[in-house]
Structure formats: C-alpha cells, structure tokens
Amino acid sequence: MTPMKEDYIKIIFELGGTERKISNKEIALGLDVAAGSVTEMITKLVEEKLVIHEPYAGITLTQLGHQLAIELVRKHRLWETFLVDDLKYEVADVHSEAEVLEHQTSDKLADALYDFLGKPKFCPHGGVIPDENGDYPESSNIVLADIEDGQEITITRIIDNHDLLTYLHNLGVSANTKVIVLRHEPFEGPVIVKRLADETEISISFKAAHNIFVQ
Amino acid sequence: MTPMKEDYIKIIFELGGTERKISNKEIALGLDVAAGSVTEMITKLVEEKLVIHEPYAGITLTQLGHQLAIELVRKHRLWETFLVDDLKYEVADVHSEAEVLEHQTSDKLADALYDFLGKPKFCPHGGVIPDENGDYPESSNIVLADIEDGQEITITRIIDNHDLLTYLHNLGVSANTKVIVLRHEPFEGPVIVKRLADETEISISFKAAHNIFVQ
DNA sequence: AATTATTTTTAGGTAGTCCTAACTTAAATA
DNA sequence: TATTTAAGTTAGGACTACCTAAAAATAATT
C-alpha cells in the first residue's frame, strides 16, 4: 500500500463509492490527475481487491476497500482533532497537515492518539470519528441548502475545505452553531439564516450552503 | 525534497558529516541500500548544494545540508518526546514512528509541537532538541566504555536503536541514570557499573557501552 | 613493485506513478 | 439513425529510487 493508492481509495469513499458507481472523471478531478492515470491505478486496486471496476460504467469499493477508507478517515480526523485541541491550529488550517500525516500513522499510533484525545466522537469540523473497530454512527446527509424557511437547525458538519472553512469562520459559523433558516434568495442566491446565540442575521452563499450538513 | 533525500542527509549528519568525509560505504550500510544507489543519490544532493562530494574520497554536508539535518533531528526528537510523554509509548518503540513522521512535519507543525511539549530540551533517550532557530548546546561525546574505573557519571544519551534501548530498559538503565563505573572485563567483556539509586551492580555489554554517552 | 582486495563509479534494468496523445466506447443531439 | 461530443482506455514516454554486474580507482598485502 502506498500513499497514492490510499488517496484513491479515500476519494472514492468520499464520493460515495460504497453506494454508487464513481466515474473515472470524478476521481481524476478530485485528485487532479489525468484520466489515464486513474484507469491505470484502478487496474492495480482491482488486483488488490480494494475496488470493483466495470469498464466504462464506474468504480465501487469492495468491503476491504471500504474498511481501509474508514481507517484513513479515522486517522485523518484524529490528527485534525489533535491539531486543533492541543496544538491550537485554526480549523481551516488542519486539513492539509492531516492529509499527509494520515498516511504515516500506524494503527498503534492511531489508537494511542484516540485515547490521548479522550476518544473523541467528532473532528473539528463536525465529521464523525470511527471508533477502534471502525464503527461510527451514520451522520446527517441533509444539506443547509435544502432546509425549508423557518426551520431551526444545528450545523453538524462542514466539508473539509480550507477556503470554505475560512469563509465560514469569518462569518462566525462552525459545527454546532444553531440557526433559524429565514429565506433562500432566488437565482442560486445565498441562504439567509439567523444565529440563535446572538440573533445575528448571516448570509451564506448558495455554494457554501450545499457543503454544510445540518440536523 | 523527498523523504529518501532527507534520510541520506540525516545519516551523513549522524555519521559526522559536518567534520569529516563520510564514505559511500558507510552510507550504504547505514541506509541498507546498494553502493551504486548511494553514488546516484549523492550526485543529486550535490546538484541541490546539500553535500560536497570528492569522488573516491568522501562526502560532507554543506552549510545548507547541515541546517536541513538539524531540522530533521529536531522534528524526529519532538515526535519521540510526544510519543513518550503524551501517548505513553515505551522509549524503545518511538524511533520507527518518529522516523516516518519527521518527513511529514511542516515547520509550523514542529513549532506548534515544541510549544505544546513545553519547549523540551531533551528527547526520551537523552538527545538534545534544537530550539526554534536550530541552536542546540553541544552534548557530551564521551562514551561509557571510555570511562575509567571508579568514576561516578550520569548517562546522558543512548543511541536511538530499538534493541539497544530494550536491552537497557530491561537492565533499568536510561538517560539520567547515575552510576559508578566499577570495572571493565577483559577481551571486550562488559563494563560493570553500580547504579547509585539502589546500589545494584549492572553488567553492560562492551558493544552497548560504546553506544551510551555519559557526563 | 606487483598482485590482490576493497571501494566507488558507471551502465543497464525494474517498479511505481505520472503525463500526453491516440483510439474506443457510450451518450447526446440532430 | 447518423453524427457529434464526452468519457474512458490504451500506448508510449518521463522521472525517481532502487537493483545487479562490470569497470575503474584506490588501498592493502605479498
């Protein structure tokens, strides 16, 4: 196993490769590599029984691939938690560090980190951290953009992207923030919400609202 | 810069490449690669102005290479300290984890770790940790094997090797242990010391005694 | 000094991951 | 249905770091 193979497995997982077929193009876009490179790597991952490939139709994870993806997500989120909780990183800055550390993290190290952090359930942007056995509760897949006006909701998770997290940080929005959805501006305009803590109205862009999960 | 290049720089440093010419063979042995691979890599490191190579004579670090080596040692030892102090690793088990983490550690991460750990001066086996600027006090180069009988000394540092550290751990010997040297058995026999804490006599092998630094 | 042994370098190959460009398949449109 | 467009696959090449084996340089021994 190499870091690059792990990256392929992880992106397939993140794109939903446990339930649907992921296209070559989605992977190429996600990893910023050429389509030909994807086909080549997928061939190797098929040999290793990590993915199933139906030529021209798409790629899904095997049970084994899914398990590996969970382990990687766990390691990634444990590092993010450590960086924020103990090393005082900004939430927006942890992703890239965790991205490289996750590939160099033995299972022993992950477990030790998990204990040290107090068996945390969520990473700093709200993602669920699988436990020692890879079990984790399903989290909400409902996105802020799809909430009807007037609903009171809690932000549970934000897609792990530096620019998005910085944008939301500046707006004072993060995981666990409670808001009421006031209205959706037309033509892919922003979603206007009111933060319950201080009654402030906040305008969240259409695109951002699709990358914020709520409950 | 790649992890392998960093490993070459580090081994040259550890073999004393700031003061003397290191041979191709020493590096090949230290990294467990073929001599031809060393020549090839050294050529690249010369292009990057990290080392100076006199063909057939040896290799030394440039100022730049020395600086890089210090940074790597610092990162390595910071991770070791974290693993022992916070993640409850055994001293003997930290080397291999630190060996891979050091290559994935940004300067920002190293500084954050350094602060988190309370700006430690020594790693768990007694190595000096350079500060934020790469400065560090010279540590003793006197080895236990060279101490005369009757001398009272403190163990300051043990070469970072898993088997050696395990061996010494089982003998109850670690950095900061104070002992009196009783005698040196002939024919490369063990050095017999008495631990001051509990007056126990301990026999330390000839080879181990050459890998223990004292003051 | 000549020979032998050791070390270093050079040369030619392999494996992993990337690329571009050409070709094939599938989907969309006319 | 025929054509065009998009997506996926194949082919050939590049780069890194490794290897082994042969050649060259240096050191050691006779």
CSV table of C-alpha atoms (C1' of nucleotides) in Angstrom, one decimal:
chain,number,residue,atom,x,y,z
A,1,MET,CA,0.0,0.0,0.0
A,2,THR,CA,1.3,3.5,-0.9
A,3,PRO,CA,0.0,6.9,0.0
A,4,MET,CA,-1.3,7.4,-3.6
A,5,LYS,CA,-3.3,4.2,-3.5
A,6,GLU,CA,-4.7,5.3,-0.2
A,7,ASP,CA,-5.7,8.6,-1.7
A,8,TYR,CA,-7.5,6.9,-4.5
A,9,ILE,CA,-9.4,4.7,-2.0
A,10,LYS,CA,-10.3,7.7,0.1
A,11,ILE,CA,-11.6,9.9,-2.7
A,12,ILE,CA,-13.7,7.0,-4.0
A,13,PHE,CA,-15.1,6.7,-0.5
A,14,GLU,CA,-15.7,10.4,-0.1
A,15,LEU,CA,-17.5,10.5,-3.4
A,16,GLY,CA,-19.9,7.8,-2.2
A,17,GLY,CA,-18.2,4.7,-3.7
A,18,THR,CA,-19.9,2.4,-1.2
A,19,GLU,CA,-23.3,3.0,-2.6
A,20,ARG,CA,-22.9,4.1,-6.2
A,21,LYS,CA,-20.5,3.8,-9.1
A,22,ILE,CA,-17.9,6.5,-9.2
A,23,SER,CA,-16.7,7.7,-12.6
A,24,ASN,CA,-13.2,7.9,-13.8
A,25,LYS,CA,-13.6,11.6,-14.3
A,26,GLU,CA,-14.8,12.3,-10.8
A,27,ILE,CA,-11.6,10.7,-9.4
A,28,ALA,CA,-9.4,12.5,-11.9
A,29,LEU,CA,-10.9,15.8,-10.9
A,30,GLY,CA,-10.8,15.0,-7.2
A,31,LEU,CA,-7.1,14.1,-7.2
A,32,ASP,CA,-6.1,16.4,-10.0
A,33,VAL,CA,-4.5,13.7,-12.2
A,34,ALA,CA,-5.1,12.7,-15.8
A,35,ALA,CA,-7.8,10.3,-16.7
A,36,GLY,CA,-5.3,7.8,-18.0
A,37,SER,CA,-3.6,7.7,-14.6
A,38,VAL,CA,-6.8,6.9,-13.0
A,39,THR,CA,-7.5,3.9,-15.2
A,40,GLU,CA,-4.0,2.6,-14.6
A,41,MET,CA,-4.3,2.9,-10.8
A,42,ILE,CA,-7.8,1.4,-10.7
A,43,THR,CA,-6.4,-1.6,-12.5
A,44,LYS,CA,-4.0,-2.1,-9.7
A,45,LEU,CA,-6.6,-1.5,-7.0
A,46,VAL,CA,-8.8,-4.1,-8.7
A,47,GLU,CA,-5.9,-6.6,-8.4
A,48,GLU,CA,-5.6,-5.9,-4.7
A,49,LYS,CA,-9.4,-6.4,-4.3
A,50,LEU,CA,-10.0,-3.0,-3.0
A,51,VAL,CA,-12.3,-1.8,-5.7
A,52,ILE,CA,-14.6,-3.3,-8.4
A,53,HIS,CA,-14.4,-1.8,-11.8
A,54,GLU,CA,-17.0,-2.1,-14.6
A,55,PRO,CA,-15.2,-0.7,-17.6
A,56,TYR,CA,-16.9,2.4,-18.9
A,57,ALA,CA,-19.5,2.1,-16.1
A,58,GLY,CA,-17.8,3.1,-12.9
A,59,ILE,CA,-15.9,2.1,-9.8
A,60,THR,CA,-17.1,1.0,-6.4
A,61,LEU,CA,-15.3,0.0,-3.2
A,62,THR,CA,-15.2,-3.6,-2.0
A,63,GLN,CA,-15.7,-4.4,1.6
A,64,LEU,CA,-12.0,-4.4,2.0
A,65,GLY,CA,-11.6,-1.0,0.3
A,66,HIS,CA,-14.4,0.4,2.5
A,67,GLN,CA,-12.6,-0.8,5.6
A,68,LEU,CA,-9.4,0.8,4.5
A,69,ALA,CA,-11.2,4.1,3.7
A,70,ILE,CA,-12.7,4.2,7.2
A,71,GLU,CA,-9.3,3.7,8.8
A,72,LEU,CA,-7.9,6.6,6.8
A,73,VAL,CA,-10.8,8.9,7.6
A,74,ARG,CA,-10.3,8.0,11.3
A,75,LYS,CA,-6.6,8.8,11.2
A,76,HIS,CA,-7.2,12.0,9.3
A,77,ARG,CA,-9.8,13.2,11.8
A,78,LEU,CA,-7.8,12.2,14.8
A,79,TRP,CA,-4.9,14.3,13.6
A,80,GLU,CA,-7.3,17.2,12.9
A,81,THR,CA,-8.6,16.9,16.4
A,82,PHE,CA,-5.1,16.9,17.9
A,83,LEU,CA,-4.0,19.9,15.9
A,84,VAL,CA,-7.0,22.0,16.9
A,85,ASP,CA,-7.5,20.8,20.5
A,86,ASP,CA,-3.8,20.7,21.5
A,87,LEU,CA,-1.6,22.5,19.0
A,88,LYS,CA,-4.0,25.4,18.7
A,89,TYR,CA,-4.4,25.3,15.0
A,90,GLU,CA,-7.2,27.1,13.2
A,91,VAL,CA,-9.9,24.7,12.0
A,92,ALA,CA,-9.3,25.8,8.4
A,93,ASP,CA,-5.6,25.0,8.6
A,94,VAL,CA,-5.6,21.4,9.7
A,95,HIS,CA,-6.7,19.6,6.6
A,96,SER,CA,-3.5,19.7,4.7
A,97,GLU,CA,-1.4,18.6,7.6
A,98,ALA,CA,-3.8,15.8,8.4
A,99,GLU,CA,-3.8,14.8,4.8
A,100,VAL,CA,-0.1,13.9,4.9
A,101,LEU,CA,0.1,12.6,8.5
A,102,GLU,CA,-2.8,10.1,7.9
A,103,HIS,CA,-0.6,8.0,5.5
A,104,GLN,CA,2.1,7.6,8.1
A,105,THR,CA,0.0,6.6,11.0
A,106,SER,CA,0.3,3.1,12.3
A,107,ASP,CA,-2.8,1.5,13.9
A,108,LYS,CA,-1.0,1.6,17.2
A,109,LEU,CA,-0.4,5.3,16.8
A,110,ALA,CA,-4.0,6.0,15.9
A,111,ASP,CA,-5.2,4.1,18.9
A,112,ALA,CA,-2.8,5.9,21.2
A,113,LEU,CA,-3.9,9.2,19.8
A,114,TYR,CA,-7.5,8.3,20.2
A,115,ASP,CA,-7.0,7.5,23.9
A,116,PHE,CA,-4.9,10.6,24.4
A,117,LEU,CA,-7.7,12.8,22.9
A,118,GLY,CA,-10.3,11.2,25.1
A,119,LYS,CA,-12.0,9.0,22.5
A,120,PRO,CA,-13.5,12.0,20.6
A,121,LYS,CA,-16.7,11.5,18.6
A,122,PHE,CA,-16.3,14.4,16.2
A,123,CYS,CA,-13.4,16.1,14.4
A,124,PRO,CA,-13.2,19.9,14.5
A,125,HIS,CA,-15.5,20.5,11.5
A,126,GLY,CA,-18.0,18.0,12.7
A,127,GLY,CA,-17.1,14.8,11.0
A,128,VAL,CA,-17.7,11.6,12.9
A,129,ILE,CA,-14.6,9.8,14.1
A,130,PRO,CA,-14.9,6.0,13.8
A,131,ASP,CA,-14.0,4.1,17.0
A,132,GLU,CA,-11.3,1.5,17.4
A,133,ASN,CA,-13.4,-1.0,15.4
A,134,GLY,CA,-14.2,1.3,12.6
A,135,ASP,CA,-17.8,1.7,13.8
A,136,TYR,CA,-19.4,5.0,13.6
A,137,PRO,CA,-23.0,6.3,13.7
A,138,GLU,CA,-24.4,7.5,10.4
A,139,SER,CA,-24.4,11.3,10.3
A,140,SER,CA,-26.9,13.5,8.6
A,141,ASN,CA,-26.7,14.0,4.9
A,142,ILE,CA,-29.1,16.9,4.8
A,143,VAL,CA,-27.6,20.0,3.5
A,144,LEU,CA,-28.3,23.5,4.6
A,145,ALA,CA,-29.4,24.5,1.1
A,146,ASP,CA,-32.3,22.0,1.3
A,147,ILE,CA,-33.8,23.2,4.6
A,148,GLU,CA,-37.2,25.0,4.3
A,149,ASP,CA,-37.6,28.5,5.6
A,150,GLY,CA,-38.5,28.8,9.2
A,151,GLN,CA,-36.8,25.6,10.3
A,152,GLU,CA,-34.5,25.7,13.3
A,153,ILE,CA,-31.4,23.5,12.8
A,154,THR,CA,-27.9,22.8,14.1
A,155,ILE,CA,-24.9,22.7,11.8
A,156,THR,CA,-23.3,19.3,12.3
A,157,ARG,CA,-20.6,19.1,9.7
A,158,ILE,CA,-18.8,21.2,7.1
A,159,ILE,CA,-17.0,19.8,4.2
A,160,ASP,CA,-13.2,19.8,4.9
A,161,ASN,CA,-12.0,22.5,2.6
A,162,HIS,CA,-9.7,25.3,3.6
A,163,ASP,CA,-11.4,28.2,1.7
A,164,LEU,CA,-14.9,27.1,2.8
A,165,LEU,CA,-13.9,26.8,6.5
A,166,THR,CA,-12.1,30.2,6.4
A,167,TYR,CA,-15.2,31.8,4.8
A,168,LEU,CA,-17.5,30.3,7.4
A,169,HIS,CA,-15.1,31.1,10.2
A,170,ASN,CA,-15.2,34.7,9.2
A,171,LEU,CA,-19.0,34.6,9.3
A,172,GLY,CA,-18.9,33.0,12.7
A,173,VAL,CA,-20.4,29.7,11.6
A,174,SER,CA,-19.0,26.4,12.6
A,175,ALA,CA,-20.0,22.9,13.7
A,176,ASN,CA,-22.6,23.0,16.5
A,177,THR,CA,-23.8,26.5,15.5
A,178,LYS,CA,-27.6,26.7,15.8
A,179,VAL,CA,-29.5,28.8,13.4
A,180,ILE,CA,-33.0,29.5,12.0
A,181,VAL,CA,-33.3,29.5,8.2
A,182,LEU,CA,-35.0,32.7,7.3
A,183,ARG,CA,-35.1,32.5,3.5
A,184,HIS,CA,-33.4,31.4,0.2
A,185,GLU,CA,-32.6,34.2,-2.2
A,186,PRO,CA,-33.6,33.3,-5.8
A,187,PHE,CA,-31.3,32.5,-8.7
A,188,GLU,CA,-28.8,30.5,-6.6
A,189,GLY,CA,-28.5,33.4,-4.2
A,190,PRO,CA,-27.5,33.0,-0.6
A,191,VAL,CA,-29.4,31.3,2.2
A,192,ILE,CA,-30.1,33.8,5.0
A,193,VAL,CA,-30.1,32.4,8.5
A,194,LYS,CA,-30.3,33.9,12.0
A,195,ARG,CA,-27.7,32.6,14.5
A,196,LEU,CA,-29.6,31.7,17.7
A,197,ALA,CA,-26.8,32.6,20.1
A,198,ASP,CA,-26.7,36.3,19.3
A,199,GLU,CA,-29.7,36.8,16.9
A,200,THR,CA,-27.4,37.9,14.1
A,201,GLU,CA,-28.5,37.5,10.5
A,202,ILE,CA,-26.0,35.8,8.3
A,203,SER,CA,-25.9,35.4,4.6
A,204,ILE,CA,-24.4,32.1,3.4
A,205,SER,CA,-23.6,31.6,-0.3
A,206,PHE,CA,-25.6,29.1,-2.3
A,207,LYS,CA,-22.5,27.0,-2.9
A,208,ALA,CA,-21.4,27.0,0.7
A,209,ALA,CA,-24.9,26.1,1.8
A,210,HIS,CA,-24.5,22.9,-0.3
A,211,ASN,CA,-21.4,22.0,1.7
A,212,ILE,CA,-22.9,22.4,5.2
A,213,PHE,CA,-24.7,19.5,6.8
A,214,VAL,CA,-27.3,20.1,9.3
A,215,GLN,CA,-29.7,18.3,11.7
B,1,MET,CA,12.9,17.3,-1.3
B,2,THR,CA,11.9,13.7,-0.7
B,3,PRO,CA,11.9,11.5,2.3
B,4,MET,CA,14.7,9.5,0.9
B,5,LYS,CA,16.9,12.5,0.2
B,6,GLU,CA,16.2,13.6,3.8
B,7,ASP,CA,17.3,10.2,5.0
B,8,TYR,CA,20.6,10.5,3.2
B,9,ILE,CA,21.2,13.9,4.6
B,10,LYS,CA,20.4,12.7,8.1
B,11,ILE,CA,22.6,9.6,8.0
B,12,ILE,CA,25.5,11.7,6.7
B,13,PHE,CA,24.9,14.1,9.6
B,14,GLU,CA,24.7,11.3,12.1
B,15,LEU,CA,27.9,9.8,10.8
B,16,GLY,CA,29.7,13.1,11.5
B,17,GLY,CA,29.5,14.6,8.0
B,18,THR,CA,30.0,18.1,9.3
B,19,GLU,CA,33.5,17.4,10.4
B,20,ARG,CA,34.8,14.5,8.3
B,21,LYS,CA,34.4,12.9,5.0
B,22,ILE,CA,31.8,10.1,5.0
B,23,SER,CA,32.4,7.2,2.7
B,24,ASN,CA,29.9,5.8,0.2
B,25,LYS,CA,30.0,2.5,2.1
B,26,GLU,CA,29.1,4.0,5.4
B,27,ILE,CA,26.0,5.5,3.9
B,28,ALA,CA,25.1,2.3,2.0
B,29,LEU,CA,25.4,0.3,5.3
B,30,GLY,CA,23.5,2.9,7.3
B,31,LEU,CA,20.6,3.0,4.9
B,32,ASP,CA,20.8,-0.6,3.7
B,33,VAL,CA,21.0,0.3,0.0
B,34,ALA,CA,23.5,-0.7,-2.7
B,35,ALA,CA,26.6,1.4,-3.2
B,36,GLY,CA,25.5,2.3,-6.7
B,37,SER,CA,22.3,3.8,-5.3
B,38,VAL,CA,24.4,6.0,-3.0
B,39,THR,CA,26.5,7.4,-5.7
B,40,GLU,CA,23.5,8.2,-7.7
B,41,MET,CA,21.7,10.0,-4.9
B,42,ILE,CA,24.8,11.8,-3.8
B,43,THR,CA,25.0,13.3,-7.4
B,44,LYS,CA,21.5,14.7,-6.9
B,45,LEU,CA,22.3,16.1,-3.5
B,46,VAL,CA,25.4,17.8,-4.9
B,47,GLU,CA,23.2,19.5,-7.5
B,48,GLU,CA,21.0,20.7,-4.7
B,49,LYS,CA,24.0,22.0,-2.8
B,50,LEU,CA,23.3,19.9,0.2
B,51,VAL,CA,26.5,18.0,0.2
B,52,ILE,CA,30.1,18.2,-1.2
B,53,HIS,CA,31.4,15.1,-3.0
B,54,GLU,CA,35.0,14.4,-3.7
B,55,PRO,CA,34.9,11.3,-5.9
B,56,TYR,CA,36.5,8.3,-4.2
B,57,ALA,CA,37.4,10.5,-1.2
B,58,GLY,CA,34.1,11.1,0.6
B,59,ILE,CA,31.1,13.2,1.3
B,60,THR,CA,30.5,16.1,3.6
B,61,LEU,CA,27.5,18.3,4.4
B,62,THR,CA,27.3,21.9,3.2
B,63,GLN,CA,26.0,24.6,5.5
B,64,LEU,CA,22.6,24.1,3.9
B,65,GLY,CA,22.7,20.3,4.3
B,66,HIS,CA,23.7,20.7,7.9
B,67,GLN,CA,20.8,23.1,8.6
B,68,LEU,CA,18.4,20.6,7.0
B,69,ALA,CA,19.8,17.8,9.1
B,70,ILE,CA,19.3,19.8,12.3
B,71,GLU,CA,15.7,20.4,11.4
B,72,LEU,CA,15.1,16.7,10.8
B,73,VAL,CA,16.7,15.7,14.0
B,74,ARG,CA,14.6,18.3,15.8
B,75,LYS,CA,11.4,17.0,14.3
B,76,HIS,CA,12.4,13.4,15.0
B,77,ARG,CA,13.1,14.1,18.6
B,78,LEU,CA,9.9,16.2,19.1
B,79,TRP,CA,7.8,13.3,17.9
B,80,GLU,CA,9.7,11.0,20.2
B,81,THR,CA,9.0,13.2,23.1
B,82,PHE,CA,5.3,13.5,22.3
B,83,LEU,CA,5.0,9.7,21.9
B,84,VAL,CA,6.6,9.0,25.2
B,85,ASP,CA,5.3,11.9,27.3
B,86,ASP,CA,1.7,12.0,26.0
B,87,LEU,CA,0.9,8.8,24.1
B,88,LYS,CA,2.6,6.6,26.7
B,89,TYR,CA,4.9,4.8,24.3
B,90,GLU,CA,7.8,2.8,25.5
B,91,VAL,CA,11.1,4.6,24.8
B,92,ALA,CA,12.3,1.7,22.7
B,93,ASP,CA,9.2,1.9,20.5
B,94,VAL,CA,9.3,5.5,19.4
B,95,HIS,CA,12.1,5.5,16.9
B,96,SER,CA,10.4,3.9,14.0
B,97,GLU,CA,7.3,6.0,14.3
B,98,ALA,CA,9.3,9.2,14.6
B,99,GLU,CA,11.3,8.1,11.6
B,100,VAL,CA,8.4,8.4,9.3
B,101,LEU,CA,6.6,11.3,10.9
B,102,GLU,CA,9.6,13.5,10.8
B,103,HIS,CA,9.4,13.6,7.0
B,104,GLN,CA,5.8,14.9,7.0
B,105,THR,CA,6.3,17.6,9.6
B,106,SER,CA,6.0,21.2,8.4
B,107,ASP,CA,8.0,23.8,10.2
B,108,LYS,CA,4.7,25.2,11.6
B,109,LEU,CA,3.8,21.8,13.0
B,110,ALA,CA,7.2,21.4,14.5
B,111,ASP,CA,7.0,24.7,16.3
B,112,ALA,CA,3.4,24.0,17.5
B,113,LEU,CA,4.6,20.7,18.9
B,114,TYR,CA,7.6,22.3,20.5
B,115,ASP,CA,5.3,24.7,22.3
B,116,PHE,CA,2.8,22.1,23.2
B,117,LEU,CA,5.5,19.9,24.7
B,118,GLY,CA,6.8,22.9,26.8
B,119,LYS,CA,10.0,23.6,24.7
B,120,PRO,CA,11.7,20.4,25.8
B,121,LYS,CA,15.5,20.3,25.9
B,122,PHE,CA,16.0,16.5,25.6
B,123,CYS,CA,14.2,13.7,23.9
B,124,PRO,CA,13.4,10.5,25.8
B,125,HIS,CA,16.7,8.8,25.2
B,126,GLY,CA,18.7,12.0,26.1
B,127,GLY,CA,19.3,13.6,22.7
B,128,VAL,CA,19.4,17.4,22.6
B,129,ILE,CA,16.4,19.0,20.9
B,130,PRO,CA,17.5,22.0,18.8
B,131,ASP,CA,15.3,25.1,19.5
B,132,GLU,CA,13.2,27.1,17.0
B,133,ASN,CA,16.4,28.5,15.4
B,134,GLY,CA,18.2,25.2,15.2
B,135,ASP,CA,20.5,26.2,18.0
B,136,TYR,CA,21.5,23.5,20.5
B,137,PRO,CA,24.2,23.0,23.1
B,138,GLU,CA,26.9,20.6,22.2
B,139,SER,CA,26.4,17.4,24.2
B,140,SER,CA,29.0,15.0,25.6
B,141,ASN,CA,30.7,12.7,23.2
B,142,ILE,CA,32.3,10.6,25.9
B,143,VAL,CA,31.1,7.1,25.8
B,144,LEU,CA,30.6,4.8,28.8
B,145,ALA,CA,33.2,2.4,27.5
B,146,ASP,CA,35.9,5.0,27.8
B,147,ILE,CA,35.3,5.9,31.5
B,148,GLU,CA,38.0,4.9,34.0
B,149,ASP,CA,37.1,2.6,36.9
B,150,GLY,CA,35.9,4.4,40.0
B,151,GLN,CA,34.4,7.4,38.1
B,152,GLU,CA,30.9,8.5,39.0
B,153,ILE,CA,29.0,9.5,35.9
B,154,THR,CA,25.5,10.3,34.6
B,155,ILE,CA,24.2,8.7,31.5
B,156,THR,CA,23.1,11.5,29.2
B,157,ARG,CA,22.2,9.9,26.0
B,158,ILE,CA,21.7,6.5,24.4
B,159,ILE,CA,21.9,5.8,20.7
B,160,ASP,CA,18.4,5.6,19.2
B,161,ASN,CA,18.2,1.9,18.5
B,162,HIS,CA,15.3,-0.3,19.4
B,163,ASP,CA,17.2,-3.4,20.5
B,164,LEU,CA,19.7,-1.4,22.5
B,165,LEU,CA,17.0,0.6,24.3
B,166,THR,CA,15.1,-2.5,25.1
B,167,TYR,CA,18.2,-4.2,26.4
B,168,LEU,CA,19.0,-1.2,28.6
B,169,HIS,CA,15.4,-0.8,29.7
B,170,ASN,CA,15.4,-4.3,31.0
B,171,LEU,CA,18.6,-3.6,32.9
B,172,GLY,CA,17.0,-0.5,34.4
B,173,VAL,CA,19.3,1.9,32.6
B,174,SER,CA,18.2,5.0,30.9
B,175,ALA,CA,19.1,8.7,30.3
B,176,ASN,CA,19.8,10.4,33.6
B,177,THR,CA,20.7,7.2,35.4
B,178,LYS,CA,23.7,7.9,37.7
B,179,VAL,CA,26.3,5.1,38.1
B,180,ILE,CA,29.8,4.4,39.4
B,181,VAL,CA,32.0,2.5,36.9
B,182,LEU,CA,33.4,-0.5,38.9
B,183,ARG,CA,35.5,-2.3,36.2
B,184,HIS,CA,35.9,-3.3,32.6
B,185,GLU,CA,36.0,-7.0,32.0
B,186,PRO,CA,38.9,-8.0,29.6
B,187,PHE,CA,38.6,-9.2,26.0
B,188,GLU,CA,35.8,-6.8,25.1
B,189,GLY,CA,33.8,-8.0,28.1
B,190,PRO,CA,31.1,-6.0,29.8
B,191,VAL,CA,31.5,-2.8,31.8
B,192,ILE,CA,30.3,-3.4,35.4
B,193,VAL,CA,28.7,-0.4,37.0
B,194,LYS,CA,26.8,0.2,40.2
B,195,ARG,CA,23.5,2.2,40.0
B,196,LEU,CA,23.6,4.9,42.6
B,197,ALA,CA,19.8,4.9,43.2
B,198,ASP,CA,19.7,1.4,44.6
B,199,GLU,CA,23.3,0.2,44.8
B,200,THR,CA,22.6,-2.6,42.3
B,201,GLU,CA,25.5,-3.9,40.2
B,202,ILE,CA,24.8,-4.0,36.5
B,203,SER,CA,26.7,-5.5,33.7
B,204,ILE,CA,26.6,-3.7,30.4
B,205,SER,CA,28.0,-5.3,27.3
B,206,PHE,CA,31.0,-4.0,25.6
B,207,LYS,CA,29.1,-3.0,22.5
B,208,ALA,CA,26.3,-1.3,24.4
B,209,ALA,CA,28.8,0.6,26.4
B,210,HIS,CA,30.1,2.2,23.2
B,211,ASN,CA,26.6,3.4,22.4
B,212,ILE,CA,25.9,5.1,25.8
B,213,PHE,CA,27.1,8.7,26.2
B,214,VAL,CA,27.9,10.0,29.7
B,215,GLN,CA,29.0,13.1,31.6
C,1,DA,C1',56.7,-3.2,-7.4
C,2,DA,C1',53.2,-6.5,-8.5
C,3,DT,C1',49.2,-8.6,-7.2
C,4,DT,C1',45.1,-8.9,-4.8
C,5,DA,C1',41.2,-7.0,-2.3
C,6,DT,C1',38.1,-3.4,-1.4
C,7,DT,C1',35.6,0.5,-2.6
C,8,DT,C1',33.5,3.5,-5.9
C,9,DT,C1',31.5,4.6,-10.1
C,10,DT,C1',29.2,3.5,-14.3
C,11,DA,C1',25.8,1.2,-17.1
C,12,DG,C1',21.7,-1.1,-18.0
C,13,DG,C1',17.1,-2.7,-15.8
C,14,DT,C1',12.8,-2.7,-12.9
C,15,DA,C1',8.8,-0.8,-10.5
C,16,DG,C1',5.6,2.9,-9.3
C,17,DT,C1',3.1,6.9,-10.7
C,18,DC,C1',2.7,10.4,-13.6
C,19,DC,C1',1.9,12.6,-18.3
C,20,DT,C1',0.1,13.3,-23.4
C,21,DA,C1',-1.9,11.6,-27.4
C,22,DA,C1',-4.4,8.4,-30.0
C,23,DC,C1',-8.1,5.3,-30.1
C,24,DT,C1',-12.6,3.2,-28.5
C,25,DT,C1',-17.0,3.2,-26.3
C,26,DA,C1',-21.1,5.4,-24.9
C,27,DA,C1',-24.3,9.2,-24.7
C,28,DA,C1',-26.5,13.1,-26.7
C,29,DT,C1',-28.2,15.6,-30.5
C,30,DA,C1',-29.8,16.4,-35.0
D,1,DT,C1',-30.4,6.5,-37.5
D,2,DA,C1',-26.2,9.3,-38.3
D,3,DT,C1',-23.3,12.3,-36.4
D,4,DT,C1',-21.1,14.7,-32.9
D,5,DT,C1',-19.4,15.2,-28.3
D,6,DA,C1',-17.8,13.4,-24.0
D,7,DA,C1',-15.7,10.0,-21.3
D,8,DG,C1',-12.8,6.0,-20.7
D,9,DT,C1',-9.0,3.1,-22.2
D,10,DT,C1',-4.6,2.0,-24.3
D,11,DA,C1',0.1,3.1,-25.7
D,12,DG,C1',4.4,5.1,-25.3
D,13,DG,C1',7.5,8.1,-22.5
D,14,DA,C1',9.4,10.6,-18.3
D,15,DC,C1',11.2,10.6,-13.6
D,16,DT,C1',12.6,8.7,-9.0
D,17,DA,C1',14.9,5.4,-6.5
D,18,DC,C1',16.1,1.0,-6.3
D,19,DC,C1',18.9,-3.1,-8.0
D,20,DT,C1',23.0,-6.1,-10.1
D,21,DA,C1',27.0,-6.6,-12.6
D,22,DA,C1',31.0,-4.8,-14.8
D,23,DA,C1',34.7,-1.4,-15.0
D,24,DA,C1',37.7,1.8,-12.8
D,25,DA,C1',40.2,3.7,-8.9
D,26,DT,C1',42.3,3.2,-4.5
D,27,DA,C1',44.3,0.6,-0.7
D,28,DA,C1',46.4,-3.4,1.3
D,29,DT,C1',49.4,-7.3,1.0
D,30,DT,C1',52.9,-10.1,-0.6
